[in-house]
Coordinates of C-alpha atoms in Angstrom, one line a residue:
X465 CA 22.2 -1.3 6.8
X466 CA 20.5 -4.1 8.8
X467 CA 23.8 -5.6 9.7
X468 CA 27.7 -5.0 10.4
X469 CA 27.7 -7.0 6.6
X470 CA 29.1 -3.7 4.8
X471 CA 31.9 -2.8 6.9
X472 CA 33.2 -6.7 7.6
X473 CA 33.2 -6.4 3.4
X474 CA 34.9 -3.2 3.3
X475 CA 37.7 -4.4 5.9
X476 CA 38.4 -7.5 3.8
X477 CA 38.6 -5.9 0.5
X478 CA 40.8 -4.1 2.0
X479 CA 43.1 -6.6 3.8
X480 CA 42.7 -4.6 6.9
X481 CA 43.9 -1.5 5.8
X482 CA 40.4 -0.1 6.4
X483 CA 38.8 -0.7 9.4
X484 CA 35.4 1.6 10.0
X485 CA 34.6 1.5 13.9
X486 CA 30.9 2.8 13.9
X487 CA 28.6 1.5 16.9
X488 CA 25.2 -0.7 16.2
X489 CA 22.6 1.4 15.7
X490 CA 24.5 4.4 13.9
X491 CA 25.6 3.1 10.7
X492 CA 23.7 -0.2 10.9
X493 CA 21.3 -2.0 12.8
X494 CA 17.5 -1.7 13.6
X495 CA 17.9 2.1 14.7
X496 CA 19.9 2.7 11.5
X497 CA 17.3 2.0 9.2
X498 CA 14.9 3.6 10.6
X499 CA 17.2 6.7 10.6
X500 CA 17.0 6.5 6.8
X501 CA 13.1 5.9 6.5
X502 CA 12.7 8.7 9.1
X503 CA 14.2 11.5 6.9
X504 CA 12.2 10.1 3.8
X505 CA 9.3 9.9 6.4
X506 CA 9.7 13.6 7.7
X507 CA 10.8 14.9 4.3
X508 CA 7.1 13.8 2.8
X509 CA 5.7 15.5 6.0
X510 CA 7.4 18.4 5.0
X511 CA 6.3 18.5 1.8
X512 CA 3.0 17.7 2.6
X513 CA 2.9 20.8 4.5
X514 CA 3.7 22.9 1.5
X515 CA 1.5 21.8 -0.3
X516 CA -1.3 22.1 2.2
X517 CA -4.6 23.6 0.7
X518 CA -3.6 23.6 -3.0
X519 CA -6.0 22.7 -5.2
X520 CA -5.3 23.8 -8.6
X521 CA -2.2 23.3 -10.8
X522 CA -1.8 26.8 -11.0
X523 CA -1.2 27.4 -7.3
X524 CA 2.1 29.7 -7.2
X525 CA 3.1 26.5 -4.6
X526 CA 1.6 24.0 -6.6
X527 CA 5.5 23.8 -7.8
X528 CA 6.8 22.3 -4.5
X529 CA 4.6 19.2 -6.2
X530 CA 5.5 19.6 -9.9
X531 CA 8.7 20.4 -10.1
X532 CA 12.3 22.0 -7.8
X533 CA 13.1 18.1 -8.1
X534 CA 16.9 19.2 -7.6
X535 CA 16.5 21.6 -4.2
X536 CA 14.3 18.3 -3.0
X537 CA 16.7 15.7 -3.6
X538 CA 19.2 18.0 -1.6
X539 CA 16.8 18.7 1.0
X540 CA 16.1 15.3 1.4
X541 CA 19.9 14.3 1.5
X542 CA 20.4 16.8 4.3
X543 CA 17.8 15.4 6.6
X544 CA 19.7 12.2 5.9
X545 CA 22.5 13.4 7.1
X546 CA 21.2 15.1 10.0
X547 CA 19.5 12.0 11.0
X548 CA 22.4 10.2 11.9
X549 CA 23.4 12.9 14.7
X550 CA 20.2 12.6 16.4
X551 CA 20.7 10.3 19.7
X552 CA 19.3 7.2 19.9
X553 CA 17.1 7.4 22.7
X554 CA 14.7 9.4 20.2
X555 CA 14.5 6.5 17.6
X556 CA 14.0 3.7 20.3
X557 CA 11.1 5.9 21.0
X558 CA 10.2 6.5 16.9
X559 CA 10.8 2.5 16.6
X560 CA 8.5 1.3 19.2
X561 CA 5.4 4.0 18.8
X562 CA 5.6 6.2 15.8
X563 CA 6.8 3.7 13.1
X564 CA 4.9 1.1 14.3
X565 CA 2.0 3.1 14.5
X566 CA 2.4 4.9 11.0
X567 CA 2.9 1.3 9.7
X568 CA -0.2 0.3 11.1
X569 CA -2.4 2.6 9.1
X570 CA -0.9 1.9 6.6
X571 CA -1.4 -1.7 6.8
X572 CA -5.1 -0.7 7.2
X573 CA -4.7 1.5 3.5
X574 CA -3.7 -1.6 2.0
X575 CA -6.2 -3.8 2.9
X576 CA -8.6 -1.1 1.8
X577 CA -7.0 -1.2 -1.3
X578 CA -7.2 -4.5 -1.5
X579 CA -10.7 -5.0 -1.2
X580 CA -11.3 -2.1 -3.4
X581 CA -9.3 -3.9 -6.7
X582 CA -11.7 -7.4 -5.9
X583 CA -14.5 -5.3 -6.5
X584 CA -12.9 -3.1 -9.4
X585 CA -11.8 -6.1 -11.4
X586 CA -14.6 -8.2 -10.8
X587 CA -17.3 -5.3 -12.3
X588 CA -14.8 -4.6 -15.0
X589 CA -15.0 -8.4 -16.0
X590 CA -18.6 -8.3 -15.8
X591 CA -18.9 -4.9 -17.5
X592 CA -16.7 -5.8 -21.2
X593 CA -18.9 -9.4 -21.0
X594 CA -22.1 -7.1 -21.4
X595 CA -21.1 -4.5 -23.5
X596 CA -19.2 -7.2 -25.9
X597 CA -21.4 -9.8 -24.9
X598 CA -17.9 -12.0 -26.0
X599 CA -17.1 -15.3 -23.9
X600 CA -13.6 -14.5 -23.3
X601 CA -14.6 -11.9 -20.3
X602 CA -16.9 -14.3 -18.9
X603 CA -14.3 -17.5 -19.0
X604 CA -11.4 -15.0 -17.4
X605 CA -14.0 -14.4 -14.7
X606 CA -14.9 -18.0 -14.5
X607 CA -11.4 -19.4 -15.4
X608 CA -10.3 -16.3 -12.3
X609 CA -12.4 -17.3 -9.7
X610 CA -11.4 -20.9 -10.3
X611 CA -8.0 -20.3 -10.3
X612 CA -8.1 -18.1 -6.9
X613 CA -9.7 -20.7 -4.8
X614 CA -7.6 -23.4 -6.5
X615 CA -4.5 -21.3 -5.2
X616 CA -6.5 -20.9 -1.6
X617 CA -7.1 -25.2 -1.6
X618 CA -3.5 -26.1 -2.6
X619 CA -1.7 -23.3 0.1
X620 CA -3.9 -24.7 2.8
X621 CA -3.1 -28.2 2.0
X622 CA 0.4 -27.6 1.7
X623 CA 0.3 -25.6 5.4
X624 CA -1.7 -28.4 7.4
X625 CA 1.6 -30.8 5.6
X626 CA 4.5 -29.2 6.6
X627 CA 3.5 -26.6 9.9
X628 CA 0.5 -28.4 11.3
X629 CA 2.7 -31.4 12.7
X630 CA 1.8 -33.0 16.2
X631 CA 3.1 -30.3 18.6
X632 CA 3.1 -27.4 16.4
X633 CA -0.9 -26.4 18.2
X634 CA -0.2 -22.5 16.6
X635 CA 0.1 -23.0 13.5
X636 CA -2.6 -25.6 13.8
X637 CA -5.0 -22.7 15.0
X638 CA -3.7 -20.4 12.2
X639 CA -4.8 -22.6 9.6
X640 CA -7.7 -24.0 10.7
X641 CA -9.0 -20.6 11.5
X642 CA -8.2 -19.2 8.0
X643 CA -9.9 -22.2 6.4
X644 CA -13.1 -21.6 8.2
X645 CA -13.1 -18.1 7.9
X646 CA -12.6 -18.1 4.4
X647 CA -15.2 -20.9 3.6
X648 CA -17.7 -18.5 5.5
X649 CA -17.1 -15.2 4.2
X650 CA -17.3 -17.3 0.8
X651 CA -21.0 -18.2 2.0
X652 CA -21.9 -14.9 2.9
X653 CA -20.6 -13.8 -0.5
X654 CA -23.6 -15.6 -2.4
X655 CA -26.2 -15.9 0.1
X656 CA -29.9 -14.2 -1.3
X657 CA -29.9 -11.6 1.4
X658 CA -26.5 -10.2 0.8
X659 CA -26.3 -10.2 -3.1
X660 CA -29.9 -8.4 -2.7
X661 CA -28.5 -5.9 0.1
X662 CA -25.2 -5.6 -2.2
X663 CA -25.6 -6.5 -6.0
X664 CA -21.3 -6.4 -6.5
X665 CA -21.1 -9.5 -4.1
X666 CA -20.4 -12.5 -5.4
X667 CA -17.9 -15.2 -5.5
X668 CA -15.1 -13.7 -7.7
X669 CA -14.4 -11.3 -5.3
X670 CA -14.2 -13.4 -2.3
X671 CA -11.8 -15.7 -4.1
X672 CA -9.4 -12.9 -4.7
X673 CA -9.6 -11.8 -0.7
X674 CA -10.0 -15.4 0.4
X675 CA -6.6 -16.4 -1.7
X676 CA -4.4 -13.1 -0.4
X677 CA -5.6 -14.2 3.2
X678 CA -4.3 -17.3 2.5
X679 CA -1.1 -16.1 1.1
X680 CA -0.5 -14.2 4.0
X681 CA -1.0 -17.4 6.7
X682 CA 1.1 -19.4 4.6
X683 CA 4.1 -16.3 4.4
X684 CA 3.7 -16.1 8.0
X685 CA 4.1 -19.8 9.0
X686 CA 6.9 -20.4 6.6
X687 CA 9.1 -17.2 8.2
X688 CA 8.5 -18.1 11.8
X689 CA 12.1 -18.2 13.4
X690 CA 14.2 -21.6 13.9
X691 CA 12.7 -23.7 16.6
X692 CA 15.1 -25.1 19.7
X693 CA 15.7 -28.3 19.9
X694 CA 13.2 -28.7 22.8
X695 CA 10.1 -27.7 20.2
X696 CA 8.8 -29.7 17.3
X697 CA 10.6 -28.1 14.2
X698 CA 7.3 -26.3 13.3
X699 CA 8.6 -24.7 10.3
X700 CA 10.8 -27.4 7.8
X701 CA 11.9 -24.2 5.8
X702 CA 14.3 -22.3 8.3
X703 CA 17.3 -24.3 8.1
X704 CA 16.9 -24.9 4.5
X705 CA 19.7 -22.7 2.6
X706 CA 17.3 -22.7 -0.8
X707 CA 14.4 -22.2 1.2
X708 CA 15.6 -19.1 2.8
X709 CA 17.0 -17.8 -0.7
X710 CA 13.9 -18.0 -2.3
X711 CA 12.0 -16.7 0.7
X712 CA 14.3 -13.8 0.7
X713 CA 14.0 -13.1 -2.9
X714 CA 9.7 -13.5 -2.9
X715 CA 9.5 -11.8 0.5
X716 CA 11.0 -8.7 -1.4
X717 CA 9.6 -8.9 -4.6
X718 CA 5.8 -9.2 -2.7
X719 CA 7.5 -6.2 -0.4
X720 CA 8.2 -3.9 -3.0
X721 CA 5.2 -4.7 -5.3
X722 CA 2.9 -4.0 -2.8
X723 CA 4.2 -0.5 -1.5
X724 CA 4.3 0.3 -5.0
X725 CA 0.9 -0.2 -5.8
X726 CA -0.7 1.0 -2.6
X727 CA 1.6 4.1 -1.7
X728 CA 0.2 5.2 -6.0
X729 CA -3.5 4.1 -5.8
X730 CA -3.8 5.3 -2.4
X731 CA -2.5 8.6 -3.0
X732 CA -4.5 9.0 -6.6
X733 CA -7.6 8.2 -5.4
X734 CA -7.5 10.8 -2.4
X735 CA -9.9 12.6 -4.1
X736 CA -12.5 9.9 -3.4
X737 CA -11.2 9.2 0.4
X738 CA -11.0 12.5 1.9
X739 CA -12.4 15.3 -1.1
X740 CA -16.0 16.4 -1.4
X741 CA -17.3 15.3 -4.4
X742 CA -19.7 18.1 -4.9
X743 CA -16.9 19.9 -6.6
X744 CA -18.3 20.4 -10.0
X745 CA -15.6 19.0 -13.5
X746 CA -17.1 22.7 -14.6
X747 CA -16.4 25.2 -11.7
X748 CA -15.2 28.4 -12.9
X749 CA -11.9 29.1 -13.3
X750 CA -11.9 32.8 -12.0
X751 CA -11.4 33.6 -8.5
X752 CA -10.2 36.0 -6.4
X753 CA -7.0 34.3 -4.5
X754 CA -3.6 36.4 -4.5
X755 CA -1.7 33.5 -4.6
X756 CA -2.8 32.3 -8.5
X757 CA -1.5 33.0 -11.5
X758 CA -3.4 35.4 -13.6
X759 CA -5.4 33.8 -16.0
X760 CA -3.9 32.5 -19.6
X761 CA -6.1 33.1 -22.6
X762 CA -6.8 29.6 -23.3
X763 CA -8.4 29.9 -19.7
X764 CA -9.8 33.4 -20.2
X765 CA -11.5 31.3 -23.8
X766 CA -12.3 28.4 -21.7
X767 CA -14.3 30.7 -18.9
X768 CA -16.0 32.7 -21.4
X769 CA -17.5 29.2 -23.4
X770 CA -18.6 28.6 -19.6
X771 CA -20.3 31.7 -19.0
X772 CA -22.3 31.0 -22.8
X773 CA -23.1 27.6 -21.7
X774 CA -24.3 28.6 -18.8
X775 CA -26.5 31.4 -20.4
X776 CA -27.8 28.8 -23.0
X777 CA -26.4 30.7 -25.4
X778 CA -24.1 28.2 -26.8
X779 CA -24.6 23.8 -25.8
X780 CA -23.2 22.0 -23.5
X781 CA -21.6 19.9 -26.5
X782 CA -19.3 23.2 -27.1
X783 CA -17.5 23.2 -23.8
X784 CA -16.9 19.4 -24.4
X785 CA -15.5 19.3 -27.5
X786 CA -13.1 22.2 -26.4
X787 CA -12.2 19.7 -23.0
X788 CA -11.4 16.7 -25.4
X789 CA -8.9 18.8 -27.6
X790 CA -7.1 20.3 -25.0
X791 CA -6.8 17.6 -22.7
X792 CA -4.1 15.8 -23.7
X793 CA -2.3 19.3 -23.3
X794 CA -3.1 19.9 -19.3
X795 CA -5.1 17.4 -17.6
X796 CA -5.3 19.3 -14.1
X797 CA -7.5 22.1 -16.0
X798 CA -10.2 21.8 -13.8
X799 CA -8.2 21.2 -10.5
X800 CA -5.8 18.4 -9.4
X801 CA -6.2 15.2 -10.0
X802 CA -5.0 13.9 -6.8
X803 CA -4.3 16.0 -3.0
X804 CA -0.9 16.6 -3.1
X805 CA -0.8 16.8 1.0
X806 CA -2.9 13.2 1.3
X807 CA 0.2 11.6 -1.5
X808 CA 2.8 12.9 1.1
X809 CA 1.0 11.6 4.1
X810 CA 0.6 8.2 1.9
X811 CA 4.5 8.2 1.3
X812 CA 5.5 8.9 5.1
X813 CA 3.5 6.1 6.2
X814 CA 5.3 3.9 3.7
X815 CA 8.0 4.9 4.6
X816 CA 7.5 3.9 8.7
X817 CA 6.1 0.7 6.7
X818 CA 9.3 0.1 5.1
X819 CA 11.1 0.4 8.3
X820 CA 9.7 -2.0 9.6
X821 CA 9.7 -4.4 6.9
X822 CA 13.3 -4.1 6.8
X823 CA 14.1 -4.3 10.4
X824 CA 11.2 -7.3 10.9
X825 CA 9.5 -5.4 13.4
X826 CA 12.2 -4.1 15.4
X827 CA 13.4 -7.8 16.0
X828 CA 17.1 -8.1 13.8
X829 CA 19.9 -8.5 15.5
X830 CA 23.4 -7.5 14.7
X831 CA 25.0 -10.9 14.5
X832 CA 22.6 -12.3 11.8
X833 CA 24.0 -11.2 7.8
X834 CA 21.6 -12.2 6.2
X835 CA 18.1 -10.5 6.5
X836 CA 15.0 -12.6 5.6
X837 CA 11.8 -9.7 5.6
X838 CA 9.1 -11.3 7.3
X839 CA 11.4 -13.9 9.4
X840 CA 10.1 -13.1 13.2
X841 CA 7.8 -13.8 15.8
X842 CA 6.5 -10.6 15.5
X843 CA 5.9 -10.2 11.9
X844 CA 4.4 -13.6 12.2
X845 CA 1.6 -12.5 13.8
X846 CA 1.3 -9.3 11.9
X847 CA 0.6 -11.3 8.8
X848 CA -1.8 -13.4 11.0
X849 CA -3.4 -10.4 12.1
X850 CA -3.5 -8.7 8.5
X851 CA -5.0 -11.7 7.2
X852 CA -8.2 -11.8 9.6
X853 CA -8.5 -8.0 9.3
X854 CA -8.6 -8.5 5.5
X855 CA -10.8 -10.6 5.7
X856 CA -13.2 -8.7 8.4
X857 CA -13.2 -5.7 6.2
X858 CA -14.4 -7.4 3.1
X859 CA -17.2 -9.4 5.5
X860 CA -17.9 -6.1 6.2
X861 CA -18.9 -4.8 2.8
X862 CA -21.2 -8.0 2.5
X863 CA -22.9 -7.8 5.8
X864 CA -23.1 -3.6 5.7
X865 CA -25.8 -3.6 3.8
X866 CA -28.2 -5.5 5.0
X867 CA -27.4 -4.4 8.5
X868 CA -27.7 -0.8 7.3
X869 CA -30.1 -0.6 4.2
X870 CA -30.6 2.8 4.8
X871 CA -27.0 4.1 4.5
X872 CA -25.5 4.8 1.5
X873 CA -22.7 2.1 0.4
X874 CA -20.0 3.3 -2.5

């Protein structure tokens, strides 16, 4: 949809039988895509609504989530369709403040993510090496941490060779930034104050940020655009046919992984981003909302061992034992396990993300057929950005407490 490509195809297949005259920006272009990613976008948002303030499985709307996948795929379809009769004027708007905006925060999620998984794997490493006390957890957090600031030496090496020529002072900056930034956030990682202040810190965690950061310089230097002839070629890669193949291919295969992985995680762990967590695994079941379901008597059973626990009458142990056999039957017993309205939310960003991904920041144009994500000026220094923010935020989880002893840190 980013190009005229599809109907050029379908009038040579056709020997010219078939001509389809649709203006730029209708059937294909920057405006066309994002009238695509704007009904999946709006869709979610309408979801999202319906599922506003559901908190239990048995919610009579908790079906909009769970199920009606038929009337949704329809629904979804139609705002498609309607989509495409909207003037342009409002998507040059959508484009330029909404998208961009939506895929901002987004962004922001990521990174967020990002840091949370450095931390995650790094403790999970370091909690199988105590409890199994086996070598292997310790050598794939070794061999890990190695292997991440190996990756950070050899992309950094391989940037200052081919974009940091004489002339090329931007990319020069880019890269000499990063390096510094990342050898000092390394530092800070191990220095006595911080891994006092913050026992998780530590080097395998900083390698995993400091090679992503990396990653993302080096992606963003090897898509900057063709240079004229009166700049330095900057960037060896652009007029190189295999370059741009495999850059295509990566670009997407990065692309897709990573919406993939934050749009899920994001949305699962809602619960720990935006719910209380004084809501109790053992709240009652009863209440007095018109909108439920009555009770079933495997919940009217379930209540009842509640009450007896709760009296003393009967251990804690009992209630337990009944959780573990029926929880491979229903696993949003005690409430959902994620808010429905927050994965929507998650999903319509995305979406705005997607956008523009595919459209490179609102910076295609109709005569190019063929696409490469990332290949602009302006998603250039989106990457460059997104790199120093990444690694801003996880300085900031190593300086935070010391700054802050007082204040709580999760």
């Amino acid at each position: 949809m980013t190009t005229s490509w599809g109907i050029d195809l379908v009038k040579r297949i056709s020997w010219g039988f078939i001509t389809l005259k649709c203006p730029e920006g209708v059937c294909y272009g920057t405006l066309a895509v994002h009238r695509m990613c704007f009904s999946l976008s709006l869709w979610h948002i309408i979801l999202g609504v319906l599922t506003l303030g559901v908190d239990d499985s048995r919610h009579t709307r908790a079906v909009v989530q769970n199920g009606l996948w038929i009337f949704k795929f329809v629904g979804w379809i139609a705002l498609a369709v309607l989509a495409f009769v909207i003037p342009n004027g409002f998507f040059e708007f959508y484009s330029k403040y909404v998208a961009m905006g939506g895929a901002g925060v987004f962004l922001l999620v990521q990174l967020v993510l990002l840091v949370d998984f450095a931390y995650n794997l790094a403790e999970a490493c370091i909690g199988r090496w105590e409890d199994t006390e086996r070598p292997l957890w310790r050598n794939i957090l070794v061999g890990g941490t190695c292997a991440m600031y190996l990756v950070f030496a050899i992309m950094t090496v391989a940037d200052f060779v081919y974009f940091a020529r004489d002339g090329c002072g931007r990319n020069q900056f880019f890269i000499t930034a990063n390096m510094l930034a990342c050898i000092l956030v390394s530092a800070i990682a191990v220095h006595p104050r911080v891994q006092e202040a913050n026992l998780k810190s530590g080097l395998a965690q900083a390698g995993m940020v400091t090679a992503y950061a990396t990653y993302l310089v080096t992606s963003a230097l090897a898509g900057s655009p063709e240079s004229s002839d009166s700049v330095p070629e900057c960037n060896p890669l652009a007029r190189a046919a295999s370059a741009r193949a495999t850059m295509a291919v990566v670009g997407a295969f990065f692309t897709i992984g990573a919406i993939c992985y934050s749009t899920t995680n994001a949305a699962v762990k809602s619960n720990t981003l935006i719910m209380s967590s004084g809501n109790s695994a053992y709240s009652a079941l009863a209440t007095d909302d018109p909108n439920e379901v009555p009770l079933t008597n495997s919940q009217m059973r379930q209540s009842a061992l509640r009450e007896a626990v709760a009296n003393g009458s009967l251990p804690e142990s009992a209630l337990t034992d009944y959780d573990s056999d029926s929880s491979s039957q229903d696993d949003e017993k005690h409430g959902v396990q994620y808010n429905y309205t927050f994965f929507h939310v998650i999903f319509s960003m995305a979406s705005m993300y997607a956008a523009m991904l595919l459209t490179n920041w609102n910076s295609i144009s109709s005569t190019d057929h063929i696409i490469i994500i990332g290949r602009s000026t302006t998603a250039v220094w989106v990457k460059v950005v997104t790199s120093w923010l990444c690694i801003a935020l996880y300085m900031w989880t190593l300086v935070g407490p010391v700054v802050l002893p007082d204040r709580e840190w999760v």
